[in-house]
Amino acid sequence: MDHLADVSQSQTQISHLALDIGGSLIKLVYFCRYDDSCRDDGDELRSQNDSLCSKSDNSKPVLEGRLHFAKFETSKINDCLDFLRSMKLRLGGFHDRTAPSSDKIFIKATGGGAYKFADLFKEKLGVSLDKEDEMECLVTGANFLLKAVHQEAFTYLDGQKEFVQIDPNDLYPYLLVNIGSGVSMIKVDGDGKFERVSGTSLGGGTFWGLGRLLTKCKNFDELLELSHRGNNRILDMLVGDIYGGTDYAKIGLSSTTIASSFGKAISESKELGDYQPEDVSRSLLRMISNNIGQISYLNALRFGLKRIFFAGFFIRGHAYTMDTISVAVNFWSKGEAKAMFLRHEGFLGTLGAFMSYEKQCLDGLTVHKMQQKFPISVSSAGDNIYCSLNSNSDENGSIECTVYGT
Amino acid sequence: MAGLNGDPILGIDDKIENLQYNNNNNSNEAIDKEGLVGIGEESSTCYKNNQGGEKDMAGNSIHRSGSRPQLDLSKAEIQGNSEERDPTILLPNQSDDISHLALDIGGSLIKLVYFSRHEDQSVEDKRKKTVKERLGITNGNRRSYPVLGGRLHFVKFETSKLNECLDFISSKQLHCGRIDSHLWNSEPPANENAVIKATGGGAYKFADLFKERLGVSIEKEDEMDCLVAGANFLLKAIRHEAFTHMEGHKEFVQIDHNDLFPYLLVNVGSGVSIIKVDGDGKFQRVSGTNVGGGTYWGLGRLLTKCNSFDELLELSQRGDNRTIDMLVGDIYGGMDYSKIGLSASTIASSFGKAISDKKELEDYRPEDISLSLLRMISYNIGQISYLNALRFGLKRIFFGGFFIRGHAYTMDTISFAVQFWSKGEAQAMFLRHEGFLGALGAFMSYQKHGLDDLMVHHLVERFPMGAPYTGGRIHGPPLGDLNEKISWMEKFVQKGTEITAPVPMAPPGTTGLGGFEVPSSRGATLRSDASALNIGVLHLVPTLEVFPLLANPKMYEPNTIDLSDHKELEYWFTVLSEHSPDLVDKAVASEGGTDDAKRRGDAFARAFSAHLARLMEEPAAYGKLGLANLLELREECLREFQFHDAYRSIKQRENEASLAVLPDLLLELDHMDEEARLLTLIEGVLAANIFDWGSRACVDLYHKGTIIEIYRMSRNKMQRPWRVDDFDLFKERMLGSDGKKPKPHKRALLFVDNSGADVVLGMLPLARELLRRGTEVVLVANSLPALNDVTAMELPDIVAEAAKHCDVLRRAAEAGGLLVDAMTNTEDGSKGNSSSVPLMVVENGCGSPCIDLRQVSSELAAAAKCADLVILEGMGRSLHTNFNARFKCEALKLAMVKNQRLAEKLIQGKIYDCVCRYEPAPAS
């Protein structure tokens, strides 16, 4: 694992770490201080040469460095634990303040796994997971990204990615659709002001789960990759299949509209083995993306929200997924609403958890220069699954930023 | 001449048929009975406006142009003697065949709706004719054009087995526009112009095949138009069409016609269409989803190797979705995420657990996969539907389409989703004819099918007799004639073990989200065929009307006993089952005890018990089940196996015996004073009511003595006060008090019960008393035989016999036109003898021991117009049904309770207790 070498070579110290342990994936955000800024991580007041930090509470140390993003499959949680161990976590700053005498070390974590794997972390790493509410983390993360990171949100239609500049003062309300294993739909009205208004159980886990059963793919990304080469017309029953090739124009259905996902698989002459995994994957992806797009739009409509942001690991910057969701939103809203995506879509919860350190020991996280760099060292942690998807991997770029420590 | 004919919808071949009929007046008249009748001049105004694309909702006058077949009325002439009612109309220029078949050819299933004319056994007798003249009734008197009496049948096939469907159509010659193919002995004519209405995508796709195989053209009707037309028709015309289904519990919803719109119609076929309906022909497809029935079946096939949709559904009943779905508890280590209302058992991600590296497809149980799939899709449909209902502020969501198939778990999950997402604000409702909306709509698009203004009371839903157990599912050859039906029953019985007992349902589950709880009522009852049609055959009887004297027709419920109480249901099933062998003996004897009769008797017994078993399993299979329905089922079932009157000889014998002693009784009565006589008359009615072949207790009695002995014994036992005793009130109404004589009633309707002593020694003397007081009397009797109940056909003869010894009866019967035969002998203008009020006989429109007053014959309705007293006699009509009925006029309910359980339940009494309930007319 290259990144491990990189990290250790550069003597980078991970000092602030937050986790989002979902049903399928574990997402990590961690902060690495620049070597030159942490010569002495004690109480030295740093002289700052840039003025991007709006806060200047001189009683606190200011740490400059980078936020890094990484992910692992939840089923391979041991890889994650190994990674963390190898990173030589410096967690000194995070002792439980309420019990200063104890040796308890806390890591902020969110997602269901924060509960499920708490014991494992304690046992393997000797750290306690400080659980943060999942929705709160998602929203905090999204708000942070949308306000602080330049070119975070973008639309994607017909292969065209277009960044959307969002005025931080005109951000709310919006609908945040987080597509993890399942899907949560959250109406966000402000910082810390939100409500989970809906959701669906047809999410990333469904795509992957059904996909595994149907195609023998070994992982999510392989399955996504397959869908690129598939043709959904093989399995989906299109309007044209029912109407003998003609449109049902009266109600605005073209002959290529999917009338019934997998509707053609009812054919008695074919078995599962007779279908190409590519086609299966494609149909599956369209089914789920379409459905999420539709339900999201209906919920946006219900609350009169014009903006819908899609995030979560299901999307993964995957063009076809984004395209399908965009088309669905566009179709159902008759062009009124637009689907938007976030570059750091998979890391909202983790970021939110990371931000929650503020309450205890960090006063602020400020992004420098709005600058993102391609991940040289750490982004592909946990697996080599990104090698074929380099072009899509920029969502894992690290962010240069400043953290005020205690 | 005759009638008939021209049933405009039905088109052309009628000509031929008419010609045949014209050679045989009797059969011709028979057809006439349901009021089929000729075409009125205004027929052109009733064209159904069902334009495909046109959204002109307002006007109904637009004629379809072009290809649509229309009746060519030019040169129409009345055939035969035009003085007859309902003459045949010959339409020499009618060029197109108009079929009685409509199809909905979907991606997975083909649905057929076809019409067959009633096989009418009754004859337009003289009694009827005079009654009609007297009451001024014409057949179908509210219409200027004919509506056929007949049956609507519902059948489905898998689209992949299109050939079976074509064979079926061809074997029944449904495409030929013939209604009663049994009359058709030759090859159908090769009519190049025959047209069948069809909808669904397959109407396009298979048009050529239909042309090639059947020689008919498919005329395509717009799918959405059809769906909506079908749904509107069902919701308005079928009483127990819509129901809710929550946690295994089915409840019918009464929908007010005037408050039907707007609603959301969700049709779940291969895909899902979501339609907002604002009125007849006014609708908009507002949404839909591609995750529908085809997805369930398609994915299900790929994942489980199931061979049919039904098999897949069946599997789901035994599944456990927790092995495949990722639940909130799986993510949170068994804890709830209660902050946002997600319980641990809520599904977070459908199939989310299948991502496990350790398991392959083969390691999962197909049952679990099917269940996960079903829940995923059902919840999703429920959710999207609710969101759309919300968007338009609609409270009612009706789910239809073949995905649902009356499958309890599917309905539960959809209901759950709607309930969950709406927080109880919206309700999912289902339609019993769910799969046939499109086909019905296509059927309605035939011009002048006459269905569009049918009212609820014109339709009687009956048990599908052809194949009781599967409820009409067609596999193999269609059951055409009686012989096939019997063979089928014989075969059926060989695998009779398949009749399953109901499976108790699990207690209700809790709520979840994303979310959904593991529902508890998984599967409800296990049926060997989850897709059995939950519908019967619709009998269209255009002459039926609501009994005009009902105080509140909307609130009226005929059945006194609620069979939704399972114990009650079981009891009556036992009673009916135990009585069955005796009934079979009688029935076989009534047909001469031949081998053929025995074979039919066996088949009847099997069919009847299969029906009972099916209803035990699913009491609401054909709508809300009441005791009246059960009793009618038995009669219908007898008729189906051509036992038209099992008690014929018994009735005859008892009538004769009773008539023989009537003169003595009348003499005895005439020697009493008015007050004693009235009491004796009422006692007599109650005492005579003991003769009831429908009652086990009474059947035993028959072995103990002659009719007259029993009658006298019974009357002597009459000790007031009776268990329900309003006699004094009634007496005061009749005789007055303080010497004031009240005005006699203008007209009394006497609903009679059994033959023999009951009618002869009980009701006739009472009728005679009323006549003597100047009250017109209308005897209301069954149209068709039921047990030993007297029928409207038999009454005139009984009255005539009685009249031989009684002047009062004779003059009244003459005045009422009942003694037609007698009069023809002495006809000399004595008709002018109007000194007597008339005694009349009308049929009630039914063939059951009970009566549902929402659906009575038009002649009864007409007779009721100026009646001010209703007398209901006997258990069936005054206790089992109508005990709680309220009338606009005075009512007297008389019965002897010959059933211990009923006595306890209804009047806290015991067997042989009597009910004499008098209800004055409501004040206003």
JSON list of C-alpha atoms in Angstrom, two decimals, chain B residues 167-278:
[
{"chain": "B", "resi": 167, "resn": "ASP", "atom": "CA", "xyz": [-58.13, -21.18, -28.11]},
{"chain": "B", "resi": 168, "resn": "PHE", "atom": "CA", "xyz": [-60.38, -20.10, -25.32]},
{"chain": "B", "resi": 169, "resn": "ILE", "atom": "CA", "xyz": [-61.86, -17.28, -27.34]},
{"chain": "B", "resi": 170, "resn": "SER", "atom": "CA", "xyz": [-62.25, -19.51, -30.29]},
{"chain": "B", "resi": 171, "resn": "SER", "atom": "CA", "xyz": [-63.86, -22.34, -28.36]},
{"chain": "B", "resi": 172, "resn": "LYS", "atom": "CA", "xyz": [-66.39, -20.01, -26.85]},
{"chain": "B", "resi": 173, "resn": "GLN", "atom": "CA", "xyz": [-66.70, -18.12, -30.11]},
{"chain": "B", "resi": 174, "resn": "LEU", "atom": "CA", "xyz": [-66.50, -14.95, -28.17]},
{"chain": "B", "resi": 175, "resn": "HIS", "atom": "CA", "xyz": [-65.09, -13.13, -31.12]},
{"chain": "B", "resi": 176, "resn": "CYS", "atom": "CA", "xyz": [-68.12, -13.81, -33.22]},
{"chain": "B", "resi": 177, "resn": "GLY", "atom": "CA", "xyz": [-70.35, -11.48, -31.39]},
{"chain": "B", "resi": 178, "resn": "ARG", "atom": "CA", "xyz": [-72.41, -14.42, -30.30]},
{"chain": "B", "resi": 179, "resn": "ILE", "atom": "CA", "xyz": [-73.60, -14.42, -26.82]},
{"chain": "B", "resi": 180, "resn": "ASP", "atom": "CA", "xyz": [-74.94, -17.83, -26.32]},
{"chain": "B", "resi": 181, "resn": "SER", "atom": "CA", "xyz": [-72.75, -20.05, -28.28]},
{"chain": "B", "resi": 182, "resn": "HIS", "atom": "CA", "xyz": [-74.61, -23.14, -27.25]},
{"chain": "B", "resi": 183, "resn": "LEU", "atom": "CA", "xyz": [-77.31, -22.14, -29.65]},
{"chain": "B", "resi": 184, "resn": "TRP", "atom": "CA", "xyz": [-74.83, -21.95, -32.39]},
{"chain": "B", "resi": 185, "resn": "ASN", "atom": "CA", "xyz": [-74.53, -25.14, -34.21]},
{"chain": "B", "resi": 186, "resn": "SER", "atom": "CA", "xyz": [-72.67, -24.30, -37.31]},
{"chain": "B", "resi": 187, "resn": "GLU", "atom": "CA", "xyz": [-69.34, -22.78, -38.07]},
{"chain": "B", "resi": 188, "resn": "PRO", "atom": "CA", "xyz": [-69.16, -19.11, -37.42]},
{"chain": "B", "resi": 189, "resn": "PRO", "atom": "CA", "xyz": [-69.45, -17.00, -40.49]},
{"chain": "B", "resi": 190, "resn": "ALA", "atom": "CA", "xyz": [-66.25, -15.63, -41.81]},
{"chain": "B", "resi": 191, "resn": "ASN", "atom": "CA", "xyz": [-66.91, -12.06, -41.07]},
{"chain": "B", "resi": 192, "resn": "GLU", "atom": "CA", "xyz": [-64.14, -9.89, -42.34]},
{"chain": "B", "resi": 193, "resn": "ASN", "atom": "CA", "xyz": [-65.30, -7.00, -40.30]},
{"chain": "B", "resi": 194, "resn": "ALA", "atom": "CA", "xyz": [-65.46, -8.50, -36.88]},
{"chain": "B", "resi": 195, "resn": "VAL", "atom": "CA", "xyz": [-63.87, -6.25, -34.34]},
{"chain": "B", "resi": 196, "resn": "ILE", "atom": "CA", "xyz": [-62.72, -6.78, -30.79]},
{"chain": "B", "resi": 197, "resn": "LYS", "atom": "CA", "xyz": [-61.93, -3.94, -28.48]},
{"chain": "B", "resi": 198, "resn": "ALA", "atom": "CA", "xyz": [-58.61, -4.27, -26.80]},
{"chain": "B", "resi": 199, "resn": "THR", "atom": "CA", "xyz": [-56.24, -2.21, -24.76]},
{"chain": "B", "resi": 200, "resn": "GLY", "atom": "CA", "xyz": [-52.79, -2.65, -23.32]},
{"chain": "B", "resi": 201, "resn": "GLY", "atom": "CA", "xyz": [-49.62, -2.68, -25.33]},
{"chain": "B", "resi": 202, "resn": "GLY", "atom": "CA", "xyz": [-50.35, -6.12, -26.71]},
{"chain": "B", "resi": 203, "resn": "ALA", "atom": "CA", "xyz": [-53.33, -4.74, -28.55]},
{"chain": "B", "resi": 204, "resn": "TYR", "atom": "CA", "xyz": [-50.77, -3.28, -30.91]},
{"chain": "B", "resi": 205, "resn": "LYS", "atom": "CA", "xyz": [-48.29, -6.04, -30.78]},
{"chain": "B", "resi": 206, "resn": "PHE", "atom": "CA", "xyz": [-50.62, -8.96, -31.37]},
{"chain": "B", "resi": 207, "resn": "ALA", "atom": "CA", "xyz": [-53.14, -7.36, -33.66]},
{"chain": "B", "resi": 208, "resn": "ASP", "atom": "CA", "xyz": [-51.88, -9.33, -36.62]},
{"chain": "B", "resi": 209, "resn": "LEU", "atom": "CA", "xyz": [-52.01, -12.58, -34.76]},
{"chain": "B", "resi": 210, "resn": "PHE", "atom": "CA", "xyz": [-55.62, -12.06, -33.83]},
{"chain": "B", "resi": 211, "resn": "LYS", "atom": "CA", "xyz": [-56.43, -11.30, -37.42]},
{"chain": "B", "resi": 212, "resn": "GLU", "atom": "CA", "xyz": [-54.70, -14.39, -38.57]},
{"chain": "B", "resi": 213, "resn": "ARG", "atom": "CA", "xyz": [-55.95, -16.81, -35.97]},
{"chain": "B", "resi": 214, "resn": "LEU", "atom": "CA", "xyz": [-59.45, -15.57, -35.34]},
{"chain": "B", "resi": 215, "resn": "GLY", "atom": "CA", "xyz": [-60.09, -13.41, -38.32]},
{"chain": "B", "resi": 216, "resn": "VAL", "atom": "CA", "xyz": [-60.96, -10.46, -36.19]},
{"chain": "B", "resi": 217, "resn": "SER", "atom": "CA", "xyz": [-59.57, -6.99, -36.12]},
{"chain": "B", "resi": 218, "resn": "ILE", "atom": "CA", "xyz": [-58.38, -5.52, -32.88]},
{"chain": "B", "resi": 219, "resn": "GLU", "atom": "CA", "xyz": [-59.60, -2.07, -32.24]},
{"chain": "B", "resi": 220, "resn": "LYS", "atom": "CA", "xyz": [-57.24, -0.35, -29.87]},
{"chain": "B", "resi": 221, "resn": "GLU", "atom": "CA", "xyz": [-58.53, 1.61, -27.02]},
{"chain": "B", "resi": 222, "resn": "ASP", "atom": "CA", "xyz": [-56.33, 3.93, -25.06]},
{"chain": "B", "resi": 223, "resn": "GLU", "atom": "CA", "xyz": [-54.94, 2.22, -22.01]},
{"chain": "B", "resi": 224, "resn": "MET", "atom": "CA", "xyz": [-55.39, 5.02, -19.53]},
{"chain": "B", "resi": 225, "resn": "ASP", "atom": "CA", "xyz": [-58.88, 5.78, -20.76]},
{"chain": "B", "resi": 226, "resn": "CYS", "atom": "CA", "xyz": [-59.76, 2.17, -20.19]},
{"chain": "B", "resi": 227, "resn": "LEU", "atom": "CA", "xyz": [-58.23, 1.96, -16.75]},
{"chain": "B", "resi": 228, "resn": "VAL", "atom": "CA", "xyz": [-60.08, 4.98, -15.57]},
{"chain": "B", "resi": 229, "resn": "ALA", "atom": "CA", "xyz": [-63.37, 4.00, -17.18]},
{"chain": "B", "resi": 230, "resn": "GLY", "atom": "CA", "xyz": [-63.06, 0.57, -15.62]},
{"chain": "B", "resi": 231, "resn": "ALA", "atom": "CA", "xyz": [-62.24, 1.92, -12.18]},
{"chain": "B", "resi": 232, "resn": "ASN", "atom": "CA", "xyz": [-65.01, 4.48, -12.25]},
{"chain": "B", "resi": 233, "resn": "PHE", "atom": "CA", "xyz": [-67.50, 1.85, -13.30]},
{"chain": "B", "resi": 234, "resn": "LEU", "atom": "CA", "xyz": [-66.46, -0.56, -10.58]},
{"chain": "B", "resi": 235, "resn": "LEU", "atom": "CA", "xyz": [-66.37, 2.05, -7.88]},
{"chain": "B", "resi": 236, "resn": "LYS", "atom": "CA", "xyz": [-69.81, 3.25, -8.75]},
{"chain": "B", "resi": 237, "resn": "ALA", "atom": "CA", "xyz": [-71.55, 0.04, -9.67]},
{"chain": "B", "resi": 238, "resn": "ILE", "atom": "CA", "xyz": [-70.19, -2.65, -7.40]},
{"chain": "B", "resi": 239, "resn": "ARG", "atom": "CA", "xyz": [-71.17, -2.45, -3.81]},
{"chain": "B", "resi": 240, "resn": "HIS", "atom": "CA", "xyz": [-68.22, -4.15, -2.22]},
{"chain": "B", "resi": 241, "resn": "GLU", "atom": "CA", "xyz": [-65.52, -3.23, -4.64]},
{"chain": "B", "resi": 242, "resn": "ALA", "atom": "CA", "xyz": [-63.07, -1.17, -2.63]},
{"chain": "B", "resi": 243, "resn": "PHE", "atom": "CA", "xyz": [-61.49, -2.35, 0.56]},
{"chain": "B", "resi": 244, "resn": "THR", "atom": "CA", "xyz": [-58.64, -1.62, 2.87]},
{"chain": "B", "resi": 245, "resn": "HIS", "atom": "CA", "xyz": [-56.21, -4.30, 3.86]},
{"chain": "B", "resi": 246, "resn": "MET", "atom": "CA", "xyz": [-54.18, -3.76, 6.97]},
{"chain": "B", "resi": 247, "resn": "GLU", "atom": "CA", "xyz": [-52.30, -6.40, 8.87]},
{"chain": "B", "resi": 248, "resn": "GLY", "atom": "CA", "xyz": [-54.24, -9.18, 7.28]},
{"chain": "B", "resi": 249, "resn": "HIS", "atom": "CA", "xyz": [-57.60, -7.61, 7.90]},
{"chain": "B", "resi": 250, "resn": "LYS", "atom": "CA", "xyz": [-59.79, -6.81, 4.96]},
{"chain": "B", "resi": 251, "resn": "GLU", "atom": "CA", "xyz": [-62.51, -4.25, 5.30]},
{"chain": "B", "resi": 252, "resn": "PHE", "atom": "CA", "xyz": [-64.86, -3.08, 2.63]},
{"chain": "B", "resi": 253, "resn": "VAL", "atom": "CA", "xyz": [-65.23, 0.62, 2.18]},
{"chain": "B", "resi": 254, "resn": "GLN", "atom": "CA", "xyz": [-68.52, 2.14, 1.22]},
{"chain": "B", "resi": 255, "resn": "ILE", "atom": "CA", "xyz": [-67.93, 4.92, -1.23]},
{"chain": "B", "resi": 256, "resn": "ASP", "atom": "CA", "xyz": [-70.50, 7.54, -1.91]},
{"chain": "B", "resi": 257, "resn": "HIS", "atom": "CA", "xyz": [-70.91, 8.02, -5.66]},
{"chain": "B", "resi": 258, "resn": "ASN", "atom": "CA", "xyz": [-71.19, 11.70, -5.21]},
{"chain": "B", "resi": 259, "resn": "ASP", "atom": "CA", "xyz": [-68.01, 11.91, -3.28]},
{"chain": "B", "resi": 260, "resn": "LEU", "atom": "CA", "xyz": [-65.80, 9.67, -5.34]},
{"chain": "B", "resi": 261, "resn": "PHE", "atom": "CA", "xyz": [-63.63, 12.23, -7.11]},
{"chain": "B", "resi": 262, "resn": "PRO", "atom": "CA", "xyz": [-60.89, 13.15, -7.10]},
{"chain": "B", "resi": 263, "resn": "TYR", "atom": "CA", "xyz": [-58.86, 10.08, -6.30]},
{"chain": "B", "resi": 264, "resn": "LEU", "atom": "CA", "xyz": [-55.51, 8.62, -7.17]},
{"chain": "B", "resi": 265, "resn": "LEU", "atom": "CA", "xyz": [-55.49, 5.43, -9.17]},
{"chain": "B", "resi": 266, "resn": "VAL", "atom": "CA", "xyz": [-52.31, 3.42, -9.03]},
{"chain": "B", "resi": 267, "resn": "ASN", "atom": "CA", "xyz": [-52.21, 0.67, -11.57]},
{"chain": "B", "resi": 268, "resn": "VAL", "atom": "CA", "xyz": [-49.48, -1.80, -10.81]},
{"chain": "B", "resi": 269, "resn": "GLY", "atom": "CA", "xyz": [-48.87, -3.89, -13.87]},
{"chain": "B", "resi": 270, "resn": "SER", "atom": "CA", "xyz": [-45.47, -4.68, -15.26]},
{"chain": "B", "resi": 271, "resn": "GLY", "atom": "CA", "xyz": [-44.74, -1.06, -14.58]},
{"chain": "B", "resi": 272, "resn": "VAL", "atom": "CA", "xyz": [-46.75, 1.36, -12.51]},
{"chain": "B", "resi": 273, "resn": "SER", "atom": "CA", "xyz": [-48.97, 4.18, -13.65]},
{"chain": "B", "resi": 274, "resn": "ILE", "atom": "CA", "xyz": [-50.22, 6.76, -11.21]},
{"chain": "B", "resi": 275, "resn": "ILE", "atom": "CA", "xyz": [-53.30, 8.57, -12.36]},
{"chain": "B", "resi": 276, "resn": "LYS", "atom": "CA", "xyz": [-55.24, 11.39, -10.83]},
{"chain": "B", "resi": 277, "resn": "VAL", "atom": "CA", "xyz": [-58.91, 10.93, -11.61]},
{"chain": "B", "resi": 278, "resn": "ASP", "atom": "CA", "xyz": [-61.23, 13.90, -11.45]}
]
